[in-house]
Short mmCIF file of C-alpha atoms in Angstrom, two decimals:
data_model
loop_
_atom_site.label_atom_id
_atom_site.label_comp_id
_atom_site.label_asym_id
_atom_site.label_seq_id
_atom_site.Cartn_x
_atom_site.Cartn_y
_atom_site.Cartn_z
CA UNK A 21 115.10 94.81 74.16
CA UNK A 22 114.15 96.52 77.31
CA UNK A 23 116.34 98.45 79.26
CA UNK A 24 120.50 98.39 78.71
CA UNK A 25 123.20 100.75 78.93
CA UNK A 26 126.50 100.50 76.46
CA UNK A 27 129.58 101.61 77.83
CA UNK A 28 128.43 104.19 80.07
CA UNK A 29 130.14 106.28 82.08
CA UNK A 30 127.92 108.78 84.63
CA UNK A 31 129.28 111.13 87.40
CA UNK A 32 129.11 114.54 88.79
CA UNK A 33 130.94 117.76 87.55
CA UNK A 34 132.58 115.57 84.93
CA UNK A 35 133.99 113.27 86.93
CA UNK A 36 132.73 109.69 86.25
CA UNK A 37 131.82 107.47 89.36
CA UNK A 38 130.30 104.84 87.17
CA UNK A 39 132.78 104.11 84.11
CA UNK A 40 132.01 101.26 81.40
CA UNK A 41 129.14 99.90 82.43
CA UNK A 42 127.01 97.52 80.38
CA UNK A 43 123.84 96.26 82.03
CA UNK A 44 120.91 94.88 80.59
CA UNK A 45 117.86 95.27 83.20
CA UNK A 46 116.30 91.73 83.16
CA UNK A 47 112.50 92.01 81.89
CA UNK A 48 110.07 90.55 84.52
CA UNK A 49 112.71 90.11 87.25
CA UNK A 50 113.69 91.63 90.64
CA UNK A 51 117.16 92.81 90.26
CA UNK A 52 119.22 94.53 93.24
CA UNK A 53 121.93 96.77 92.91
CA UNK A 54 124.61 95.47 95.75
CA UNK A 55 128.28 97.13 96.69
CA UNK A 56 129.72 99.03 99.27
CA UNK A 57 129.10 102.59 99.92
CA UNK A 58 130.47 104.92 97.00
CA UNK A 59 130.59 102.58 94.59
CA UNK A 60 127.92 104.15 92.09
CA UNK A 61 125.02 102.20 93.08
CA UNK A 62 122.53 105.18 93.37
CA UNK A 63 124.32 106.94 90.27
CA UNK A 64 123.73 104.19 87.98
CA UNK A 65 120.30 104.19 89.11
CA UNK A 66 119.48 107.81 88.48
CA UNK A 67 121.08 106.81 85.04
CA UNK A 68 119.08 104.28 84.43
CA UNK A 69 115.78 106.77 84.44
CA UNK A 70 117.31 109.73 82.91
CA UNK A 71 118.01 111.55 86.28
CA UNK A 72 121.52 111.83 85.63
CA UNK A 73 123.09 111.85 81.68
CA UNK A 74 125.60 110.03 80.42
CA UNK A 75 129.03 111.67 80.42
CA UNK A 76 129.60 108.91 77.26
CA UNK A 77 128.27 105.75 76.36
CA UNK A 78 124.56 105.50 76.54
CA UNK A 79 121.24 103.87 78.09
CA UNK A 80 118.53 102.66 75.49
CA UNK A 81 115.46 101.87 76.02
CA UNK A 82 113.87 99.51 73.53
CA UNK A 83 116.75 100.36 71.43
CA UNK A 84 116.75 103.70 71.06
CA UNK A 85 118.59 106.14 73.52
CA UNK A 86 116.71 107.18 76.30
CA UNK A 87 117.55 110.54 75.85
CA UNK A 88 115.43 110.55 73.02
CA UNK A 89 111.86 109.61 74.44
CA UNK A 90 109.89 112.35 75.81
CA UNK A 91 109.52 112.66 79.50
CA UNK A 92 106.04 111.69 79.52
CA UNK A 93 106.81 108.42 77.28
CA UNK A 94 109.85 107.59 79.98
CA UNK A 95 107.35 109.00 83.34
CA UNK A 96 104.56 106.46 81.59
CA UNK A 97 107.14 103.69 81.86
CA UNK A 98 109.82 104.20 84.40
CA UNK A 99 109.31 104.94 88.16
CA UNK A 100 111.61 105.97 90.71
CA UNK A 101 111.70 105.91 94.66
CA UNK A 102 115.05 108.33 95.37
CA UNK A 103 116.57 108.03 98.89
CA UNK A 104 114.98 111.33 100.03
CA UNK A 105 112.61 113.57 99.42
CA UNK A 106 111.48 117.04 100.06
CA UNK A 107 108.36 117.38 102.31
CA UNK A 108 105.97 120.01 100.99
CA UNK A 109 104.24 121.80 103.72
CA UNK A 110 100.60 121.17 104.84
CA UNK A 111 100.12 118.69 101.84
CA UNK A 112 98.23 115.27 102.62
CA UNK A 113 99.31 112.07 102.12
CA UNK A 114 96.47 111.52 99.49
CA UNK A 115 97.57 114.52 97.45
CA UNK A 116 100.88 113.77 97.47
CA UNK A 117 100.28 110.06 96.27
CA UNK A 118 98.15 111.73 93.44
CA UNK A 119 101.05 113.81 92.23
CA UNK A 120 102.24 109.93 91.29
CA UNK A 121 99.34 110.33 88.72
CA UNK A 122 101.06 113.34 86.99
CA UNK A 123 102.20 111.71 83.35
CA UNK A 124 98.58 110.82 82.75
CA UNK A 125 96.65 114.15 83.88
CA UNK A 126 95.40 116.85 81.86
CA UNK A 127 93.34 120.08 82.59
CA UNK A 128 95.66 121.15 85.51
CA UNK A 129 96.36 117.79 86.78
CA UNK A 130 92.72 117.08 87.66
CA UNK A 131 92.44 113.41 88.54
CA UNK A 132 89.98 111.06 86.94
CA UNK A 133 88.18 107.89 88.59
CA UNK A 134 90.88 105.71 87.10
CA UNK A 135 93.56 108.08 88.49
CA UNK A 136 91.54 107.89 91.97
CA UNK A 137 91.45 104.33 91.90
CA UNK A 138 95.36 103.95 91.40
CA UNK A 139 95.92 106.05 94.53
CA UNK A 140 93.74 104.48 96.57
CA UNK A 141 95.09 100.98 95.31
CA UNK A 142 98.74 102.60 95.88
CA UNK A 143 98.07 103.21 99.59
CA UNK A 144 96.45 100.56 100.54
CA UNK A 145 99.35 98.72 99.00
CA UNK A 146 101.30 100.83 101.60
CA UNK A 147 99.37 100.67 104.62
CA UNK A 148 98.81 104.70 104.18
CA UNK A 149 95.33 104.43 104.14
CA UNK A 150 94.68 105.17 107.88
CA UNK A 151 96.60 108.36 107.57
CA UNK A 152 95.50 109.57 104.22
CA UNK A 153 94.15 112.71 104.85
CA UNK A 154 97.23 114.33 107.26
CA UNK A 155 99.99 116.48 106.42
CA UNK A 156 102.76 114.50 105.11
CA UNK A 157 104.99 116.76 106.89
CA UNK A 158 103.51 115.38 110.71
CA UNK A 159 104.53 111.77 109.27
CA UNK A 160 107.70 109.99 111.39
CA UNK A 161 110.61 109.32 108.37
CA UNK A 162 109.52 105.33 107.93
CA UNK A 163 105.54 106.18 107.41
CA UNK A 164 106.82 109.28 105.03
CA UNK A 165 108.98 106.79 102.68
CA UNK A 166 105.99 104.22 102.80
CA UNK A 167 104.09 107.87 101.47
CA UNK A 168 107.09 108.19 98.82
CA UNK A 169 106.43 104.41 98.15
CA UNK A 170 102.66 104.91 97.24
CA UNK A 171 103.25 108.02 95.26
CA UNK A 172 105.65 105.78 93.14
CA UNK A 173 103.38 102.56 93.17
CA UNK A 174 100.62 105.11 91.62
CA UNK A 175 102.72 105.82 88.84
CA UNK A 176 102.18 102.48 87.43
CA UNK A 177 105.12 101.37 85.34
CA UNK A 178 106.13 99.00 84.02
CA UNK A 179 109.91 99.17 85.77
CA UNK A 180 109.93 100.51 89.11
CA UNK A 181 113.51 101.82 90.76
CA UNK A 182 113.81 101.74 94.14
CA UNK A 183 116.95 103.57 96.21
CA UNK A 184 117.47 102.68 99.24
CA UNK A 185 113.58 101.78 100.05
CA UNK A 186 114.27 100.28 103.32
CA UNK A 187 115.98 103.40 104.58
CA UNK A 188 113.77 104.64 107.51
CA UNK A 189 111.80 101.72 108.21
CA UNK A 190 111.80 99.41 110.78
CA UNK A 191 112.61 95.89 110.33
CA UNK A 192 108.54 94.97 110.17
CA UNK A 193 107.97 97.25 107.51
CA UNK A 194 111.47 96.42 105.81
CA UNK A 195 110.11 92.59 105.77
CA UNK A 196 106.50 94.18 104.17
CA UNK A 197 108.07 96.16 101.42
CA UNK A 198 110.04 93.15 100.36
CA UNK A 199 107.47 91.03 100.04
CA UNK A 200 105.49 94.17 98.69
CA UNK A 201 108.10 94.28 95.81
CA UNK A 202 108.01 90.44 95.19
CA UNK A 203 104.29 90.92 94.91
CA UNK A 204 104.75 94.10 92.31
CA UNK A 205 107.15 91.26 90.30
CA UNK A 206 104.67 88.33 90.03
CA UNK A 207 101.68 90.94 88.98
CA UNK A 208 104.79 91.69 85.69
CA UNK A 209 106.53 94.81 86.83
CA UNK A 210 110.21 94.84 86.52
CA UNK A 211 112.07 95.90 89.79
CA UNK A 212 115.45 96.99 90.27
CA UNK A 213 116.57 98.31 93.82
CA UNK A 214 119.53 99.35 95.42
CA UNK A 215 119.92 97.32 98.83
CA UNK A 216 123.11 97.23 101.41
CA UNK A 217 121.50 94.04 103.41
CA UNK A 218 123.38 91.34 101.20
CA UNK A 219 120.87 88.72 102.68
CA UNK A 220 117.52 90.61 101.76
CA UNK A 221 118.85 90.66 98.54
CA UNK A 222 119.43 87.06 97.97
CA UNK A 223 115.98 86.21 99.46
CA UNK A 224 113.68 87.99 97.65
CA UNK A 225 115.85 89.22 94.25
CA UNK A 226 116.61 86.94 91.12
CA UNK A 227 118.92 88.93 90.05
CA UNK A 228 122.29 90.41 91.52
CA UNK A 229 124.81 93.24 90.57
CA UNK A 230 127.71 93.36 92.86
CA UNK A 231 129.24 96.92 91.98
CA UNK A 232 133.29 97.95 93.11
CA UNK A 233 134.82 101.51 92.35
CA UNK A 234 132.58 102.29 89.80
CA UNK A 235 132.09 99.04 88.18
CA UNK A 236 130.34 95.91 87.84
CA UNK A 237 132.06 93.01 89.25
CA UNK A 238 129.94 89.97 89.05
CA UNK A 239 125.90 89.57 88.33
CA UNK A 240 124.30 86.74 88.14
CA UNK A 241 121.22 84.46 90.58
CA UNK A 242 122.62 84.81 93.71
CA UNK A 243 123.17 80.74 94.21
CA UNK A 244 125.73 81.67 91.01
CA UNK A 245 127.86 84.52 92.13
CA UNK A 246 127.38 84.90 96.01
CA UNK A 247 130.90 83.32 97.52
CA UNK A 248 132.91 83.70 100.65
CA UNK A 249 135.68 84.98 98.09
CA UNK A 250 133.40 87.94 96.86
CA UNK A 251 132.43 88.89 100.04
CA UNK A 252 136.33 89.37 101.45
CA UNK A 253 136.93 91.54 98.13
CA UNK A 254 133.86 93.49 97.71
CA UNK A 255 132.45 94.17 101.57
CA UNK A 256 135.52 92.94 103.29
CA UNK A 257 134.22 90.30 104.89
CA UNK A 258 135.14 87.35 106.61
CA UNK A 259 132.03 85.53 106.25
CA UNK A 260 130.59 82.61 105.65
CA UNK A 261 127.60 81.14 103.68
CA UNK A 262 124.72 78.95 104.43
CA UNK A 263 121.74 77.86 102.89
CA UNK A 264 118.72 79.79 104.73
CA UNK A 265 116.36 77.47 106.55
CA UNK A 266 112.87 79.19 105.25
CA UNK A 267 113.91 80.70 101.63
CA UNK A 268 116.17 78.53 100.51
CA UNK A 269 118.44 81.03 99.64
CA UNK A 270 122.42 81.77 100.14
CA UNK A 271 122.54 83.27 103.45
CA UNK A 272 125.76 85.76 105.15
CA UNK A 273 127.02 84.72 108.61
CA UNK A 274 129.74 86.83 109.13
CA UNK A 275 132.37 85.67 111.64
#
């Protein structure tokens, strides 16, 4: 059953941005969250792990309404990278990746070897290693969200939500947390991520949702639903598309 939402409709101050959506979140797949900005990409997300409620309509998780699960169960099972985050003052990089630890500590959140052992397997997943022991707060923005991206990792769910993860980095490190995320998928997580590169999306995601004014427009493998027509409606543009010479995969050339 997984994760699904029925007829939901999420917003701010009781306004819906996202209205009628029903999504099931494919179980062992990389799924990416595509549309132009103000669609209700990141508010579907926050949805999607309880950030945000539903305004009506619902999202279940193994058939029961998420609302209903405990924050611990959902924390134990659902991670989330948000576009920005606060940085706490004079805390290190390793004590801020062990706060990922959180829905499995007791006795005042002290961590145990297997908590330990996640961090440290979280940062070196990041390349945070070197820096582990500085102030997150001396950090430039792109090593900070690779920080963000460790704290998440050491949660270790099962579905892991990414917004925005590229935001900050440069386009080495973009390149390593996509193939970082591919990597999360073939070890069984489930991954969904908002993205606004249409062509990182179809290279290393199996799954697309193309989102317009609130709503979902097409999904499907991107070889299905990625078309020079969808691209003039959606993202107004006149592009068109080729087959990528490495991947495989549908490629944008805009004009």
């Amino acid at each position: 059953m997984g994760l699904k939402t029925e007829h939901l409709d999420v917003g701010y101050g009781g306004t819906p941005v996202v209205q009628q959506v029903n999504l099931q979140i494919l179980p062992g797949k990389i799924t990416a969250l595509l549309g132009p900005n103000g669609c209700g990409k990141s508010t579907l997300l926050k949805a999607l792990v309880r950030i945000l409620a539903p305004q009506s309509g619902s999202v279940q998780w193994q058939g029961q309404d998420l609302r209903h699960h405990s924050s611990q169960a959902i924390a134990r099972v659902l991670s989330l990278l948000p576009q920005s985050q606060e940085v706490p003052e004079g805390i290190t990089v390793r004590d801020v990746v062990g706060y990922g630890r959180s829905p499995y500590t007791r006795f005042w959140g002290q961590l145990t070897a297997t908590d330990q052992q996640q961090v440290e397997q979280a940062m070196q997943l990041t390349g945070v290693t070197a820096f582990a022991e500085r102030p997150v707060s001396e950090l430039s923005g792109g090593q900070r969200q690779r920080v963000w991206l460790a704290m998440t990792l050491a949660q270790d769910t099962d579905y892991v939500f990414l917004d925005e993860p590229t935001t900050y980095l440069d386009l080495n490190h973009q390149v390593e947390l996509m193939k970082l995320m591919r990597r999360l998928n073939q070890q069984g997580k489930t991954v969904v991520t908002v993205l606004h590169d249409i062509n990182q999306a179809c290279r290393y995601c199996d799954h697309l949702v193309v989102m317009q004014g609130g709503q979902i427009v097409a999904q499907g493998e991107p070889t299905e639903i990625l078309t020079t027509q969808l691209l003039a409606d959606v993202f107004e543009l006149d592009a068109e598309i080729h087959r990528d010479p490495i991947a495989g995969t549908p490629m944008c050339v805009v004009k």
